[in-house]
DNA sequence: CGTTAGCTTGAGGTGCATCAAGGGACGTGG
DNA sequence: CCACGTCCCTTGATGCACCTCAAGCTAACG
């Protein structure tokens, strides 16, 4: 749980607007901004799905849990990413802030506006592609292959450099990759040992041999 | 490979039209029908993605393969299902007929027609939901839980009865569930032994205790 | 009635999970 | 400024679920 008491979500009453250039693929959202503390729930499974979100700052995880508590993280959302678009009226997964996070909140109808053109189904297809990539990883890759593909994907999403700050804990990585926290930790340590990556604190990673990492993923 | 020499795809030059009632969720396609033999490729990874398909009869698998041949089946498509809608101009996965199959083939632009309204993004979101379900299964469920959820899902898609004919081989099931063929076979045999299912030939399954199967999946 | 492709079954190995301690960083209070 | 607690990460020892390797078996088909 959070080290600080969970903040009540703070809603800014200054109307905000998504600032991205309106490339055809960008979903334009208009709404309010809202802040969330670490580990704070944004919505839960079964909640009404009448809002959509765009990450302004921070990071978000969406996830499903089985009855006995096993958790699978569906995806992580970083600044600029849109999440919360659902097929039905109810949430099929939960969403939580990973760290102190600011979101742009819009009514679902804004995203579904026909004015948006192709952007909504292109968004859905991008999500689908990511989910299918994840399924390939979960179904057919070894632990080190999973971690390698995760680091490469994250590095690219965070700007493409060879140095990155992990926004999430080892437990989150494990629940995304279908592993245990111990296996993730051991795998990262081994990668450091074999010179594939460098660590400066457990959250700061440098990809020293990105080519070798990519080979691991084929 | 196929027992019979792979048939050249037979194209019917009778214009055909998808016959479903135009519920808001149905993608209406107009095109030609085309037949494929067992294990025949419909398209391969990297092919131009300018066509979309609807299954008229038979069954289809889409899949990705790693460099060393490991294969992950993304999904199976049954009569009435639409597949082949892609984000980019190139296929990111391959598609093959599982058995003798007839498809309705349409230009991609037909599916992307704004006239279709919400049906396209609703289709993409349904696919996404299925893929996320699969990710939960691959990441967090045991072999018997995987097989149980697979059988329940398939039974529902095939009409909801408690008796079903598996359209695919054990190998296909294994590659969808992230297991080996041996583990799938053993699991099915055990389920028969414990009275959860009945088998009449390896392709014909009766769900004798669907409730118990559902409990396995939580 | 032989051939073959796919399924099942068995024996043994292994990659990752589980269980259990130890760090190390950070914040809090004395 | 240092003692102390807490949370998270790491490391070690052991176990097991599933994989691998290797035969058999069954059914469909020529």
XYZ file of N, CA, C and O in Angstrom, chain A residues 25 62 64-68 70-72 74 77 85-88 92-93 108 112 118 120-129 131-136 138-142 145-146 171 174-180 216-218, chain B residues 25 62 64-68 70-72 74 77 85-88 92-93 108 112 118 120-129 131-136 138-142 145-146 171 174-180 216-218:
440
model
N -4.258 9.734 -35.649
C -4.331 8.647 -34.692
C -4.588 9.115 -33.266
O -4.808 8.315 -32.383
N -3.661 -1.449 -15.676
C -4.980 -2.080 -15.689
C -4.771 -3.566 -15.502
O -3.744 -4.120 -15.908
N -6.661 -7.665 -14.195
C -7.762 -8.537 -13.772
C -7.233 -9.466 -12.697
O -6.048 -9.802 -12.689
N -8.108 -9.851 -11.784
C -7.687 -10.773 -10.726
C -8.614 -11.978 -10.697
O -9.810 -11.871 -10.960
N -8.040 -13.128 -10.414
C -8.834 -14.337 -10.228
C -9.340 -14.382 -8.788
O -8.883 -13.616 -7.924
N -10.271 -15.290 -8.549
C -10.924 -15.359 -7.235
C -9.910 -15.529 -6.108
O -10.090 -15.009 -5.007
N -8.831 -16.251 -6.363
C -7.867 -16.511 -5.297
C -6.771 -15.449 -5.228
O -5.792 -15.627 -4.503
N -4.749 -14.233 -7.699
C -3.755 -14.138 -8.765
C -4.119 -12.962 -9.660
O -5.275 -12.797 -10.021
N -3.121 -12.160 -10.013
C -3.373 -10.940 -10.761
C -2.634 -10.956 -12.088
O -1.469 -11.351 -12.149
N -3.299 -10.545 -13.136
C -2.633 -10.370 -14.421
C -2.785 -8.924 -14.836
O -3.909 -8.439 -14.992
N -2.912 -6.193 -17.469
C -3.187 -6.181 -18.905
C -2.243 -5.241 -19.639
O -1.716 -5.580 -20.690
N 0.047 2.213 -18.740
C -0.228 3.406 -19.540
C 0.655 4.545 -19.073
O 0.743 4.816 -17.871
N -11.389 2.822 -22.526
C -12.433 2.623 -23.528
C -12.895 1.168 -23.446
O -12.078 0.253 -23.573
N -14.168 0.955 -23.200
C -14.668 -0.401 -22.984
C -15.778 -0.728 -23.975
O -16.462 0.154 -24.492
N -15.962 -2.014 -24.177
C -17.020 -2.480 -25.076
C -18.379 -2.320 -24.408
O -19.351 -1.883 -25.028
N -18.453 -2.697 -23.162
C -19.735 -2.730 -22.463
C -19.894 -1.546 -21.523
O -19.040 -0.673 -21.448
N -14.320 -4.251 -17.230
C -13.932 -5.659 -17.162
C -12.586 -5.822 -16.474
O -12.125 -6.927 -16.240
N -11.944 -4.704 -16.198
C -10.681 -4.765 -15.471
C -10.589 -3.547 -14.571
O -11.329 -2.578 -14.754
N -17.175 9.260 -21.957
C -17.015 8.246 -22.980
C -17.523 8.714 -24.338
O -16.946 8.408 -25.387
N -16.293 8.544 -28.413
C -17.076 7.814 -29.415
C -17.665 8.724 -30.483
O -18.323 8.261 -31.409
N -11.327 7.751 -37.640
C -10.732 6.440 -37.461
C -10.003 6.287 -36.134
O -9.580 5.200 -35.795
N -10.638 6.106 -33.061
C -11.074 5.198 -32.011
C -10.793 3.751 -32.360
O -10.290 2.987 -31.543
N -11.099 3.333 -33.580
C -10.825 1.928 -33.880
C -9.337 1.694 -34.079
O -8.826 0.611 -33.805
N -8.628 2.727 -34.489
C -7.172 2.550 -34.570
C -6.574 2.404 -33.168
O -5.648 1.620 -32.957
N -7.137 3.142 -32.238
C -6.712 2.994 -30.846
C -6.975 1.566 -30.361
O -6.116 0.922 -29.768
N -8.180 1.079 -30.633
C -8.538 -0.270 -30.191
C -7.631 -1.310 -30.835
O -7.199 -2.266 -30.185
N -7.302 -1.117 -32.102
C -6.442 -2.086 -32.784
C -5.010 -2.026 -32.273
O -4.321 -3.042 -32.231
N -4.563 -0.851 -31.871
C -3.215 -0.760 -31.262
C -3.185 -1.521 -29.950
O -2.235 -2.257 -29.663
N -4.240 -1.352 -29.167
C -4.334 -2.076 -27.902
C -4.343 -3.581 -28.165
O -3.714 -4.362 -27.451
N -5.099 -3.967 -29.186
C -5.198 -5.386 -29.533
C -3.839 -5.945 -29.919
O -3.445 -7.032 -29.485
N -3.108 -5.176 -30.703
C -1.785 -5.627 -31.118
C -0.884 -5.821 -29.910
O -0.171 -6.816 -29.794
N -1.841 -6.475 -26.884
C -2.318 -7.621 -26.115
C -1.893 -8.936 -26.773
O -1.553 -9.914 -26.088
N -1.883 -8.953 -28.099
C -1.461 -10.176 -28.794
C 0.034 -10.397 -28.657
O 0.490 -11.534 -28.548
N 0.785 -9.313 -28.661
C 2.219 -9.437 -28.382
C 2.425 -10.030 -26.994
O 3.258 -10.919 -26.792
N 1.652 -9.524 -26.043
C 1.765 -10.023 -24.674
C 1.405 -11.505 -24.606
O 2.068 -12.288 -23.911
N 0.367 -11.893 -25.354
C -0.034 -13.300 -25.353
C 1.088 -14.189 -25.900
O 1.350 -15.268 -25.363
N 1.758 -13.713 -26.937
C 2.896 -14.475 -27.463
C 3.967 -14.619 -26.387
O 4.516 -15.706 -26.162
N 3.595 -14.413 -23.081
C 3.136 -15.231 -21.961
C 3.041 -16.701 -22.340
O 3.290 -17.580 -21.520
N 2.677 -16.955 -23.590
C 2.462 -18.345 -23.977
C 3.729 -19.067 -24.369
O 3.846 -20.267 -24.138
N 4.695 -18.346 -24.926
C 5.790 -19.051 -25.585
C 7.194 -18.585 -25.243
O 8.156 -19.132 -25.774
N 7.340 -17.571 -24.390
C 8.702 -17.121 -24.117
C 9.165 -17.486 -22.716
O 8.364 -17.560 -21.786
N 10.465 -17.660 -22.561
C 11.068 -17.960 -21.265
C 11.148 -16.688 -20.423
O 10.911 -15.586 -20.911
N 13.524 -14.081 -21.812
C 12.961 -13.490 -23.023
C 11.843 -12.504 -22.669
O 11.701 -11.452 -23.306
N 11.055 -12.865 -21.665
C 9.971 -11.964 -21.266
C 10.517 -10.647 -20.743
O 10.058 -9.563 -21.109
N 6.964 -6.348 -8.465
C 5.708 -7.091 -8.400
C 4.834 -6.785 -9.607
O 4.227 -7.693 -10.187
N 6.274 -8.531 -12.565
C 5.967 -9.960 -12.482
C 4.532 -10.237 -12.923
O 4.280 -11.164 -13.698
N 3.604 -9.419 -12.458
C 2.199 -9.661 -12.782
C 1.870 -9.309 -14.227
O 0.861 -9.748 -14.761
N 2.705 -8.518 -14.858
C 2.532 -8.263 -16.284
C 3.127 -9.411 -17.095
O 2.581 -9.817 -18.122
N 4.228 -9.949 -16.633
C 4.969 -10.950 -17.404
C 4.593 -12.387 -17.064
O 5.164 -13.330 -17.620
N 3.654 -12.563 -16.152
C 3.254 -13.928 -15.796
C 4.333 -14.687 -15.049
O 4.473 -15.896 -15.206
N 5.109 -13.965 -14.223
C 6.187 -14.587 -13.452
C 5.995 -14.246 -11.983
O 5.027 -13.583 -11.612
N 6.924 -14.699 -11.133
C 6.908 -14.258 -9.743
C 7.936 -13.143 -9.585
O 8.855 -12.992 -10.408
N 17.437 -11.958 -27.941
C 16.750 -12.846 -27.002
C 15.265 -13.005 -27.357
O 14.667 -14.042 -27.104
N 14.704 -11.960 -27.936
C 13.270 -11.996 -28.251
C 12.985 -12.515 -29.661
O 11.847 -12.679 -30.049
N 14.034 -12.745 -30.427
C 13.951 -13.195 -31.824
C 13.232 -12.225 -32.757
O 13.426 -11.101 -32.739
N -23.894 -4.422 -34.168
C -22.558 -4.965 -33.962
C -22.042 -5.771 -35.148
O -20.888 -6.176 -35.159
N -5.426 -17.816 -36.403
C -4.413 -16.795 -36.666
C -3.311 -16.997 -35.643
O -3.567 -17.435 -34.522
N 1.184 -16.250 -34.525
C 2.511 -15.681 -34.729
C 3.536 -16.741 -34.371
O 3.291 -17.587 -33.511
N 4.675 -16.696 -35.033
C 5.719 -17.667 -34.727
C 7.023 -16.944 -34.419
O 7.331 -15.899 -34.998
N 7.767 -17.484 -33.470
C 9.093 -16.962 -33.164
C 10.101 -17.564 -34.128
O 9.799 -18.531 -34.839
N 11.293 -16.998 -34.145
C 12.315 -17.407 -35.110
C 12.598 -18.908 -35.020
O 12.867 -19.561 -36.032
N 12.543 -19.482 -33.819
C 12.873 -20.903 -33.685
C 11.656 -21.801 -33.863
O 11.736 -23.004 -33.608
N 8.579 -21.665 -32.369
C 7.516 -21.663 -31.362
C 6.336 -20.870 -31.911
O 6.532 -19.788 -32.458
N 5.155 -21.409 -31.735
C 3.972 -20.788 -32.318
C 2.952 -20.429 -31.245
O 2.720 -21.217 -30.329
N 2.395 -19.248 -31.328
C 1.296 -18.885 -30.446
C 0.084 -18.581 -31.299
O 0.131 -17.674 -32.138
N -3.248 -16.858 -31.880
C -3.897 -15.682 -31.296
C -5.374 -15.937 -31.067
O -5.919 -15.584 -30.031
N -11.342 -18.655 -35.379
C -12.512 -17.990 -35.917
C -13.485 -19.024 -36.463
O -13.093 -19.917 -37.213
N -8.856 -7.755 -39.890
C -8.794 -6.295 -39.797
C -7.493 -5.935 -39.094
O -7.246 -6.372 -37.975
N -6.651 -5.147 -39.769
C -5.335 -4.845 -39.210
C -5.133 -3.347 -39.077
O -5.763 -2.555 -39.786
N -4.222 -3.010 -38.196
C -3.898 -1.601 -37.987
C -3.070 -1.063 -39.145
O -3.300 0.030 -39.646
N -2.110 -1.842 -39.563
C -1.162 -1.374 -40.569
C -1.457 -1.965 -41.948
O -2.413 -2.714 -42.125
N 0.388 -8.793 -39.342
C 1.279 -9.051 -38.213
C 1.181 -10.487 -37.739
O 1.901 -10.913 -36.848
N 0.217 -11.214 -38.300
C 0.107 -12.626 -37.960
C -0.335 -13.377 -39.197
O -0.818 -12.771 -40.158
N -10.756 -4.291 -47.631
C -10.619 -3.645 -46.336
C -11.449 -2.366 -46.232
O -12.035 -2.065 -45.197
N -14.006 -0.504 -43.391
C -13.659 0.792 -42.803
C -14.636 1.894 -43.195
O -14.508 3.029 -42.735
N -20.439 2.181 -35.530
C -19.647 1.700 -34.408
C -19.160 0.274 -34.591
O -18.357 -0.215 -33.796
N -17.154 -1.336 -36.365
C -15.745 -1.673 -36.517
C -14.986 -1.560 -35.202
O -14.221 -2.443 -34.833
N -15.196 -0.489 -34.465
C -14.440 -0.403 -33.211
C -15.010 -1.340 -32.177
O -14.295 -1.830 -31.302
N -16.297 -1.639 -32.268
C -16.847 -2.638 -31.347
C -16.250 -4.016 -31.653
O -15.969 -4.794 -30.753
N -16.044 -4.287 -32.936
C -15.382 -5.538 -33.317
C -13.976 -5.586 -32.741
O -13.563 -6.594 -32.151
N -13.246 -4.491 -32.889
C -11.870 -4.460 -32.387
C -11.850 -4.634 -30.867
O -10.995 -5.340 -30.326
N -12.782 -4.018 -30.184
C -12.820 -4.125 -28.725
C -13.210 -5.535 -28.277
O -12.748 -6.014 -27.241
N -14.056 -6.200 -29.047
C -14.380 -7.598 -28.711
C -13.149 -8.468 -28.843
O -12.874 -9.320 -28.009
N -12.404 -8.240 -29.913
C -11.160 -8.987 -30.111
C -10.195 -8.711 -28.967
O -9.527 -9.609 -28.463
N -10.123 -7.436 -28.578
C -9.233 -7.045 -27.496
C -9.624 -7.748 -26.201
O -8.769 -8.266 -25.477
N -10.902 -7.800 -25.923
C -11.367 -8.456 -24.712
C -10.972 -9.924 -24.719
O -10.511 -10.465 -23.724
N -8.490 -11.239 -26.324
C -7.038 -11.342 -26.191
C -6.605 -11.118 -24.742
O -5.680 -11.772 -24.243
N -7.285 -10.228 -24.041
C -6.933 -9.994 -22.636
C -7.352 -11.173 -21.763
O -6.656 -11.517 -20.799
N -8.476 -11.793 -22.115
C -8.856 -13.024 -21.408
C -7.767 -14.071 -21.600
O -7.369 -14.766 -20.663
N -7.306 -14.175 -22.837
C -6.272 -15.159 -23.138
C -4.997 -14.858 -22.353
O -4.355 -15.770 -21.822
N -4.647 -13.567 -22.253
C -3.447 -13.188 -21.512
C -3.575 -13.586 -20.039
O -2.621 -14.085 -19.430
N -4.759 -13.402 -19.471
C -4.972 -13.836 -18.085
C -4.753 -15.336 -17.967
O -4.079 -15.826 -17.058
N -2.996 -17.304 -20.008
C -1.609 -17.697 -20.261
C -0.697 -17.289 -19.111
O 0.265 -17.987 -18.791
N -0.998 -16.163 -18.500
C -0.103 -15.663 -17.470
C -0.330 -16.270 -16.110
O 0.623 -16.461 -15.350
N -1.557 -16.624 -15.795
C -1.872 -16.939 -14.411
C -2.643 -18.223 -14.162
O -2.926 -18.541 -13.011
N -2.993 -18.979 -15.191
C -3.768 -20.190 -14.926
C -2.952 -21.460 -15.151
O -2.063 -21.498 -15.997
N -3.300 -22.518 -14.419
C -2.654 -23.824 -14.562
C -3.180 -24.522 -15.812
O -4.141 -24.071 -16.440
N -6.842 -25.471 -15.617
C -7.675 -24.269 -15.711
C -7.721 -23.745 -17.144
O -8.768 -23.286 -17.612
N -6.603 -23.835 -17.827
C -6.573 -23.363 -19.220
C -7.497 -24.199 -20.092
O -8.279 -23.673 -20.877
N -2.634 -30.189 -31.151
C -1.514 -29.265 -31.346
C -1.999 -27.823 -31.394
O -1.389 -26.933 -30.807
N -2.908 -26.773 -27.928
C -1.682 -26.522 -27.166
C -1.095 -25.160 -27.518
O -0.708 -24.396 -26.630
N -1.055 -24.837 -28.798
C -0.439 -23.582 -29.218
C -1.316 -22.377 -28.892
O -0.853 -21.246 -28.859
N -2.584 -22.603 -28.667
C -3.446 -21.514 -28.197
C -3.293 -21.320 -26.693
O -3.308 -20.197 -26.190
N -3.130 -22.422 -25.979
C -3.123 -22.378 -24.514
C -1.728 -22.251 -23.915
O -1.578 -22.237 -22.684
N -0.718 -22.180 -24.753
C 0.641 -22.048 -24.226
C 1.124 -23.305 -23.532
O 1.882 -23.238 -22.568
N 0.706 -24.474 -24.025
C 1.105 -25.753 -23.429
C 1.726 -26.626 -24.510
O 1.868 -26.211 -25.652
N 2.099 -27.855 -24.146
C 2.514 -28.824 -25.153
C 1.344 -29.749 -25.449
O 0.405 -29.876 -24.644
N -13.327 -24.296 -11.862
C -11.888 -24.390 -12.107
C -11.316 -23.058 -12.603
O -10.171 -22.736 -12.333
N -12.140 -22.303 -13.322
C -11.655 -21.044 -13.892
C -11.904 -19.861 -12.970
O -11.505 -18.748 -13.278
N -12.582 -20.089 -11.864
C -12.955 -19.042 -10.896
C -13.886 -17.972 -11.464
O -14.731 -18.258 -12.199
